[in-house]
Amino acid sequence: MQSKIELNKIRNLDEIVSDTIIFFKQNFKPLLKAYFTICGAFLIAGLILAVINFFEMRVHMEEGTSIFTTTYFLSLLFGLINYTATILTTLSFITIYREKGNEAPTVEEVWSYFKFYFLKALWAIIAIVVISSIGSVFCLLPGIYLFTVLGLILPIIVVENTTFNYAISRSFQIIKKSWWRVFGSMLIISVVVLAAYTVLAIPVMLVAEIYALVTGISLTTFYLMPLAVVSSAAQFLYILPIIALALSYFSLTEQQDGTSLLNRIETFGVTDRNAGDNTTEEY
């Protein structure tokens, strides 16, 4: 039987990628249970809005009117909320998993963290997108660099229970000399997610193409609906990059702070005191 993943561990790029897959496989059921229980309502709302938006877009495209309707902006809003919920649910699960000594948490435990951090996480994601976008305006490379560094903000906020401002400075501090490792692991996992998404999308696209040919509907327009549905349904795949980001965070903090070593020293001291007390009582 494969041993459970130890989070506080220094990892190279290959280990981050492989341990991401292993962690997902080992915690597949409890993690997805927490995800669909907490994020299910946002996911369904996003699907409904995507379908409504599809039909409205068809009408507006045929009439030549603006596609930027209330439904369109509601779709963007629920997309942002769903993205935040996915990130926060995964990070809450991982944080409690660590606190429980590598044991999967219950949905109730994840939900308690989720409620506490949701608004803070939502504003943090908006700020990260804005800052990264501003960096990309001047040049693409600064935007990519900032997005990678600032991606560590949410793991820092949830794991260390800290403020956004502290998390920004902390993210720049711990990623020194390790930016390529974090970026590389995220890039590889993103390619894996894209491949999985493509596998899910191909059958849907084939059915859509056949239906469009039979009915005479514009293929370009008709593609929008199944793509929107598949994108919403495949949201759970975003869990993988979040796990990789969390493992990168733990690797960086372990490399800089030696967190697991300090914990072992503290535990060793407590164990010694308890052993001494027991010996005295027996004597």
CSV table of C-alpha atoms in Angstrom, one decimal:
chain,number,residue,atom,x,y,z
A,1,MET,CA,0.0,0.0,0.0
A,2,GLN,CA,1.3,3.4,-1.0
A,3,SER,CA,2.2,5.7,2.0
A,4,LYS,CA,0.2,8.9,2.5
A,5,ILE,CA,1.6,12.1,1.1
A,6,GLU,CA,3.6,14.1,3.6
A,7,LEU,CA,3.0,17.8,2.8
A,8,ASN,CA,5.9,19.4,4.7
A,9,LYS,CA,8.6,18.2,2.4
A,10,ILE,CA,11.2,19.7,0.0
A,11,ARG,CA,10.3,18.6,-3.5
A,12,ASN,CA,11.8,19.2,-6.9
A,13,LEU,CA,9.7,19.8,-10.0
A,14,ASP,CA,9.2,16.1,-10.8
A,15,GLU,CA,8.2,15.3,-7.3
A,16,ILE,CA,5.7,18.1,-7.2
A,17,VAL,CA,4.0,16.8,-10.3
A,18,SER,CA,4.0,13.2,-9.3
A,19,ASP,CA,2.9,13.9,-5.7
A,20,THR,CA,0.0,16.0,-7.0
A,21,ILE,CA,-1.3,13.1,-9.0
A,22,ILE,CA,-0.8,10.7,-6.0
A,23,PHE,CA,-2.5,13.0,-3.5
A,24,PHE,CA,-5.5,13.4,-5.9
A,25,LYS,CA,-5.7,9.6,-6.3
A,26,GLN,CA,-5.4,8.9,-2.6
A,27,ASN,CA,-8.0,11.5,-1.6
A,28,PHE,CA,-10.2,11.2,-4.7
A,29,LYS,CA,-13.5,10.3,-2.9
A,30,PRO,CA,-13.4,12.6,0.1
A,31,LEU,CA,-11.9,15.5,-1.9
A,32,LEU,CA,-14.5,15.3,-4.7
A,33,LYS,CA,-17.3,14.8,-2.1
A,34,ALA,CA,-16.3,18.0,-0.4
A,35,TYR,CA,-15.9,19.8,-3.8
A,36,PHE,CA,-19.4,18.8,-5.1
A,37,THR,CA,-21.1,19.3,-1.8
A,38,ILE,CA,-19.7,22.8,-1.3
A,39,CYS,CA,-19.3,24.0,-4.9
A,40,GLY,CA,-22.3,22.1,-6.4
A,41,ALA,CA,-24.7,25.0,-6.2
A,42,PHE,CA,-22.3,27.4,-7.9
A,43,LEU,CA,-21.6,24.7,-10.5
A,44,ILE,CA,-25.3,24.2,-11.3
A,45,ALA,CA,-25.9,27.9,-11.4
A,46,GLY,CA,-23.0,28.4,-13.7
A,47,LEU,CA,-24.3,25.7,-16.1
A,48,ILE,CA,-27.8,27.2,-16.2
A,49,LEU,CA,-26.5,30.7,-16.9
A,50,ALA,CA,-24.1,29.3,-19.6
A,51,VAL,CA,-27.1,27.7,-21.4
A,52,ILE,CA,-29.3,30.8,-21.1
A,53,ASN,CA,-26.4,33.0,-22.2
A,54,PHE,CA,-25.9,30.7,-25.2
A,55,PHE,CA,-29.4,31.2,-26.5
A,56,GLU,CA,-29.3,34.9,-25.8
A,57,MET,CA,-26.0,35.3,-27.7
A,58,ARG,CA,-27.5,33.5,-30.7
A,59,VAL,CA,-30.3,36.0,-30.8
A,60,HIS,CA,-28.1,39.0,-30.3
A,61,MET,CA,-25.6,37.8,-32.9
A,62,GLU,CA,-28.4,37.3,-35.5
A,63,GLU,CA,-29.9,40.7,-34.7
A,64,GLY,CA,-26.5,42.4,-34.6
A,65,THR,CA,-27.0,43.7,-31.1
A,66,SER,CA,-24.6,43.7,-28.1
A,67,ILE,CA,-24.0,40.4,-26.5
A,68,PHE,CA,-23.0,42.0,-23.2
A,69,THR,CA,-26.3,41.4,-21.4
A,70,THR,CA,-27.2,40.9,-17.7
A,71,THR,CA,-26.9,37.2,-18.2
A,72,TYR,CA,-23.5,37.6,-19.7
A,73,PHE,CA,-22.2,39.4,-16.7
A,74,LEU,CA,-23.9,37.1,-14.3
A,75,SER,CA,-22.1,34.2,-16.0
A,76,LEU,CA,-18.8,36.0,-15.4
A,77,LEU,CA,-19.7,36.6,-11.8
A,78,PHE,CA,-20.6,33.0,-11.1
A,79,GLY,CA,-17.6,31.9,-13.0
A,80,LEU,CA,-15.4,33.9,-10.6
A,81,ILE,CA,-17.3,32.6,-7.5
A,82,ASN,CA,-17.1,29.0,-8.7
A,83,TYR,CA,-13.3,29.5,-9.4
A,84,THR,CA,-12.9,30.9,-5.9
A,85,ALA,CA,-14.9,28.1,-4.4
A,86,THR,CA,-12.9,25.5,-6.1
A,87,ILE,CA,-9.6,26.9,-5.0
A,88,LEU,CA,-10.8,27.5,-1.4
A,89,THR,CA,-12.4,24.1,-1.0
A,90,THR,CA,-9.2,22.4,-2.2
A,91,LEU,CA,-6.9,24.5,0.0
A,92,SER,CA,-9.1,24.0,3.0
A,93,PHE,CA,-9.1,20.3,2.5
A,94,ILE,CA,-5.3,20.2,2.2
A,95,THR,CA,-4.8,22.4,5.3
A,96,ILE,CA,-7.1,20.3,7.5
A,97,TYR,CA,-5.5,17.1,6.0
A,98,ARG,CA,-2.1,18.4,7.3
A,99,GLU,CA,-3.5,19.4,10.7
A,100,LYS,CA,-5.1,16.0,11.2
A,101,GLY,CA,-1.8,14.2,10.5
A,102,ASN,CA,-2.4,13.2,6.9
A,103,GLU,CA,-6.0,12.2,7.4
A,104,ALA,CA,-8.8,13.3,5.0
A,105,PRO,CA,-11.2,15.8,6.6
A,106,THR,CA,-14.9,15.6,6.6
A,107,VAL,CA,-17.2,17.9,4.5
A,108,GLU,CA,-18.2,19.7,7.7
A,109,GLU,CA,-14.6,20.5,8.6
A,110,VAL,CA,-13.9,21.8,5.1
A,111,TRP,CA,-17.1,23.8,5.1
A,112,SER,CA,-16.1,25.5,8.4
A,113,TYR,CA,-12.8,26.7,6.8
A,114,PHE,CA,-14.6,27.6,3.5
A,115,LYS,CA,-17.1,29.9,5.3
A,116,PHE,CA,-14.3,31.7,7.3
A,117,TYR,CA,-12.1,32.4,4.3
A,118,PHE,CA,-14.5,32.9,1.4
A,119,LEU,CA,-14.8,36.7,1.2
A,120,LYS,CA,-11.1,37.1,1.9
A,121,ALA,CA,-10.2,34.6,-0.9
A,122,LEU,CA,-12.6,36.3,-3.3
A,123,TRP,CA,-11.1,39.7,-2.9
A,124,ALA,CA,-7.6,38.2,-3.0
A,125,ILE,CA,-8.3,36.5,-6.4
A,126,ILE,CA,-9.7,39.8,-7.8
A,127,ALA,CA,-6.6,41.6,-6.6
A,128,ILE,CA,-4.3,39.0,-8.1
A,129,VAL,CA,-6.0,39.1,-11.5
A,130,VAL,CA,-5.9,43.0,-11.5
A,131,ILE,CA,-2.2,43.1,-10.5
A,132,SER,CA,-1.2,40.4,-13.0
A,133,SER,CA,-3.2,42.1,-15.7
A,134,ILE,CA,-1.5,45.4,-15.1
A,135,GLY,CA,1.9,43.6,-15.3
A,136,SER,CA,0.9,42.0,-18.6
A,137,VAL,CA,-0.1,45.4,-20.1
A,138,PHE,CA,3.5,46.5,-19.9
A,139,CYS,CA,4.9,43.2,-21.0
A,140,LEU,CA,3.7,39.6,-21.1
A,141,LEU,CA,6.7,38.3,-19.1
A,142,PRO,CA,6.1,40.5,-16.0
A,143,GLY,CA,2.5,39.3,-16.0
A,144,ILE,CA,3.5,35.7,-16.0
A,145,TYR,CA,6.1,36.3,-13.3
A,146,LEU,CA,3.6,38.1,-11.1
A,147,PHE,CA,0.9,35.6,-11.6
A,148,THR,CA,3.2,32.7,-10.5
A,149,VAL,CA,4.4,34.6,-7.4
A,150,LEU,CA,1.0,35.9,-6.4
A,151,GLY,CA,-0.5,32.5,-6.9
A,152,LEU,CA,1.0,31.6,-3.6
A,153,ILE,CA,-1.0,34.2,-1.8
A,154,LEU,CA,-4.1,32.0,-1.2
A,155,PRO,CA,-2.2,29.0,0.2
A,156,ILE,CA,-0.4,31.4,2.5
A,157,ILE,CA,-3.7,33.1,3.7
A,158,VAL,CA,-5.4,29.8,4.4
A,159,VAL,CA,-2.5,27.7,5.8
A,160,GLU,CA,-1.0,30.5,7.9
A,161,ASN,CA,-4.3,32.3,8.6
A,162,THR,CA,-2.9,35.7,7.7
A,163,THR,CA,-3.7,38.9,5.9
A,164,PHE,CA,-3.5,39.7,2.2
A,165,ASN,CA,-0.7,42.3,2.7
A,166,TYR,CA,1.4,39.9,4.6
A,167,ALA,CA,0.8,37.1,2.1
A,168,ILE,CA,2.1,39.3,-0.7
A,169,SER,CA,5.4,40.0,1.0
A,170,ARG,CA,5.6,36.4,2.1
A,171,SER,CA,5.0,35.0,-1.4
A,172,PHE,CA,7.9,37.1,-2.8
A,173,GLN,CA,10.1,36.0,0.1
A,174,ILE,CA,9.7,32.2,-0.1
A,175,ILE,CA,9.8,32.0,-3.9
A,176,LYS,CA,13.3,33.5,-4.2
A,177,LYS,CA,15.5,31.3,-6.4
A,178,SER,CA,12.7,28.8,-6.9
A,179,TRP,CA,10.4,30.6,-9.3
A,180,TRP,CA,11.1,28.3,-12.2
A,181,ARG,CA,10.3,25.2,-10.1
A,182,VAL,CA,6.9,26.6,-9.2
A,183,PHE,CA,6.2,27.9,-12.7
A,184,GLY,CA,7.4,24.6,-14.3
A,185,SER,CA,5.2,22.4,-12.0
A,186,MET,CA,2.1,24.6,-12.7
A,187,LEU,CA,2.8,24.5,-16.4
A,188,ILE,CA,3.1,20.7,-16.6
A,189,ILE,CA,0.0,20.2,-14.4
A,190,SER,CA,-1.9,22.7,-16.6
A,191,VAL,CA,-1.0,20.7,-19.7
A,192,VAL,CA,-2.3,17.5,-18.0
A,193,VAL,CA,-5.6,19.3,-17.2
A,194,LEU,CA,-5.9,20.6,-20.7
A,195,ALA,CA,-5.3,17.1,-22.1
A,196,ALA,CA,-8.0,15.7,-19.7
A,197,TYR,CA,-10.4,18.6,-20.7
A,198,THR,CA,-9.8,17.8,-24.4
A,199,VAL,CA,-10.6,14.1,-23.8
A,200,LEU,CA,-13.9,15.2,-22.2
A,201,ALA,CA,-14.7,17.7,-24.9
A,202,ILE,CA,-14.0,15.7,-28.1
A,203,PRO,CA,-17.1,13.4,-27.8
A,204,VAL,CA,-19.3,16.4,-27.0
A,205,MET,CA,-17.9,18.3,-30.0
A,206,LEU,CA,-18.4,15.4,-32.3
A,207,VAL,CA,-22.1,15.1,-31.3
A,208,ALA,CA,-22.5,18.8,-31.7
A,209,GLU,CA,-20.9,18.8,-35.2
A,210,ILE,CA,-23.2,15.9,-36.3
A,211,TYR,CA,-26.3,17.7,-34.9
A,212,ALA,CA,-25.3,21.0,-36.6
A,213,LEU,CA,-24.8,19.2,-39.9
A,214,VAL,CA,-28.2,17.5,-39.7
A,215,THR,CA,-30.2,20.5,-38.5
A,216,GLY,CA,-28.3,23.1,-40.6
A,217,ILE,CA,-27.5,25.3,-37.5
A,218,SER,CA,-24.3,27.4,-37.8
A,219,LEU,CA,-21.5,25.2,-36.5
A,220,THR,CA,-19.6,28.2,-35.1
A,221,THR,CA,-22.5,29.4,-33.1
A,222,PHE,CA,-23.6,25.9,-32.0
A,223,TYR,CA,-20.2,25.1,-30.6
A,224,LEU,CA,-20.6,27.8,-27.9
A,225,MET,CA,-23.2,25.8,-25.9
A,226,PRO,CA,-21.5,22.4,-25.5
A,227,LEU,CA,-18.2,24.2,-24.9
A,228,ALA,CA,-19.7,26.2,-22.1
A,229,VAL,CA,-21.3,23.1,-20.6
A,230,VAL,CA,-18.1,21.0,-20.8
A,231,SER,CA,-16.1,23.9,-19.3
A,232,SER,CA,-18.5,24.2,-16.3
A,233,ALA,CA,-18.7,20.4,-15.8
A,234,ALA,CA,-14.9,20.0,-16.0
A,235,GLN,CA,-14.3,22.6,-13.2
A,236,PHE,CA,-13.2,19.8,-10.9
A,237,LEU,CA,-10.1,19.4,-13.0
A,238,TYR,CA,-8.8,22.7,-11.6
A,239,ILE,CA,-8.3,20.9,-8.3
A,240,LEU,CA,-5.0,19.5,-9.8
A,241,PRO,CA,-3.2,22.8,-10.3
A,242,ILE,CA,-4.3,23.9,-6.8
A,243,ILE,CA,-2.8,20.8,-5.3
A,244,ALA,CA,0.4,21.4,-7.2
A,245,LEU,CA,0.4,25.0,-6.0
A,246,ALA,CA,-0.1,23.9,-2.4
A,247,LEU,CA,2.7,21.4,-2.6
A,248,SER,CA,5.0,24.1,-4.0
A,249,TYR,CA,4.1,26.3,-1.1
A,250,PHE,CA,4.9,23.6,1.5
A,251,SER,CA,8.1,22.8,-0.3
A,252,LEU,CA,9.2,26.4,-0.3
A,253,THR,CA,8.3,27.0,3.3
A,254,GLU,CA,10.1,23.7,4.3
A,255,GLN,CA,13.2,24.8,2.4
A,256,GLN,CA,13.2,28.2,4.0
A,257,ASP,CA,11.8,27.6,7.5
A,258,GLY,CA,12.3,23.9,8.1
A,259,THR,CA,8.7,23.6,9.3
A,260,SER,CA,8.5,19.8,9.7
A,261,LEU,CA,11.9,19.8,11.6
A,262,LEU,CA,10.6,22.3,14.1
A,263,ASN,CA,7.4,20.4,14.5
A,264,ARG,CA,9.3,17.2,15.1
A,265,ILE,CA,11.5,18.9,17.7
A,266,GLU,CA,8.4,20.2,19.5
A,267,THR,CA,6.7,16.8,19.4
A,268,PHE,CA,9.9,15.2,20.6
A,269,GLY,CA,10.0,17.5,23.6
A,270,VAL,CA,6.4,16.8,24.5
A,271,THR,CA,6.9,13.1,24.1
A,272,ASP,CA,9.9,13.1,26.4
A,273,ARG,CA,8.0,15.0,29.1
A,274,ASN,CA,5.1,12.6,28.8
A,275,ALA,CA,7.4,9.6,29.0
A,276,GLY,CA,9.1,11.0,32.0
A,277,ASP,CA,5.8,11.6,33.8
A,278,ASN,CA,4.7,8.0,33.1
A,279,THR,CA,7.9,6.6,34.4
A,280,THR,CA,7.6,8.5,37.6
A,281,GLU,CA,4.0,7.3,38.1
A,282,GLU,CA,5.0,3.7,37.5
A,283,TYR,CA,7.9,4.0,39.9
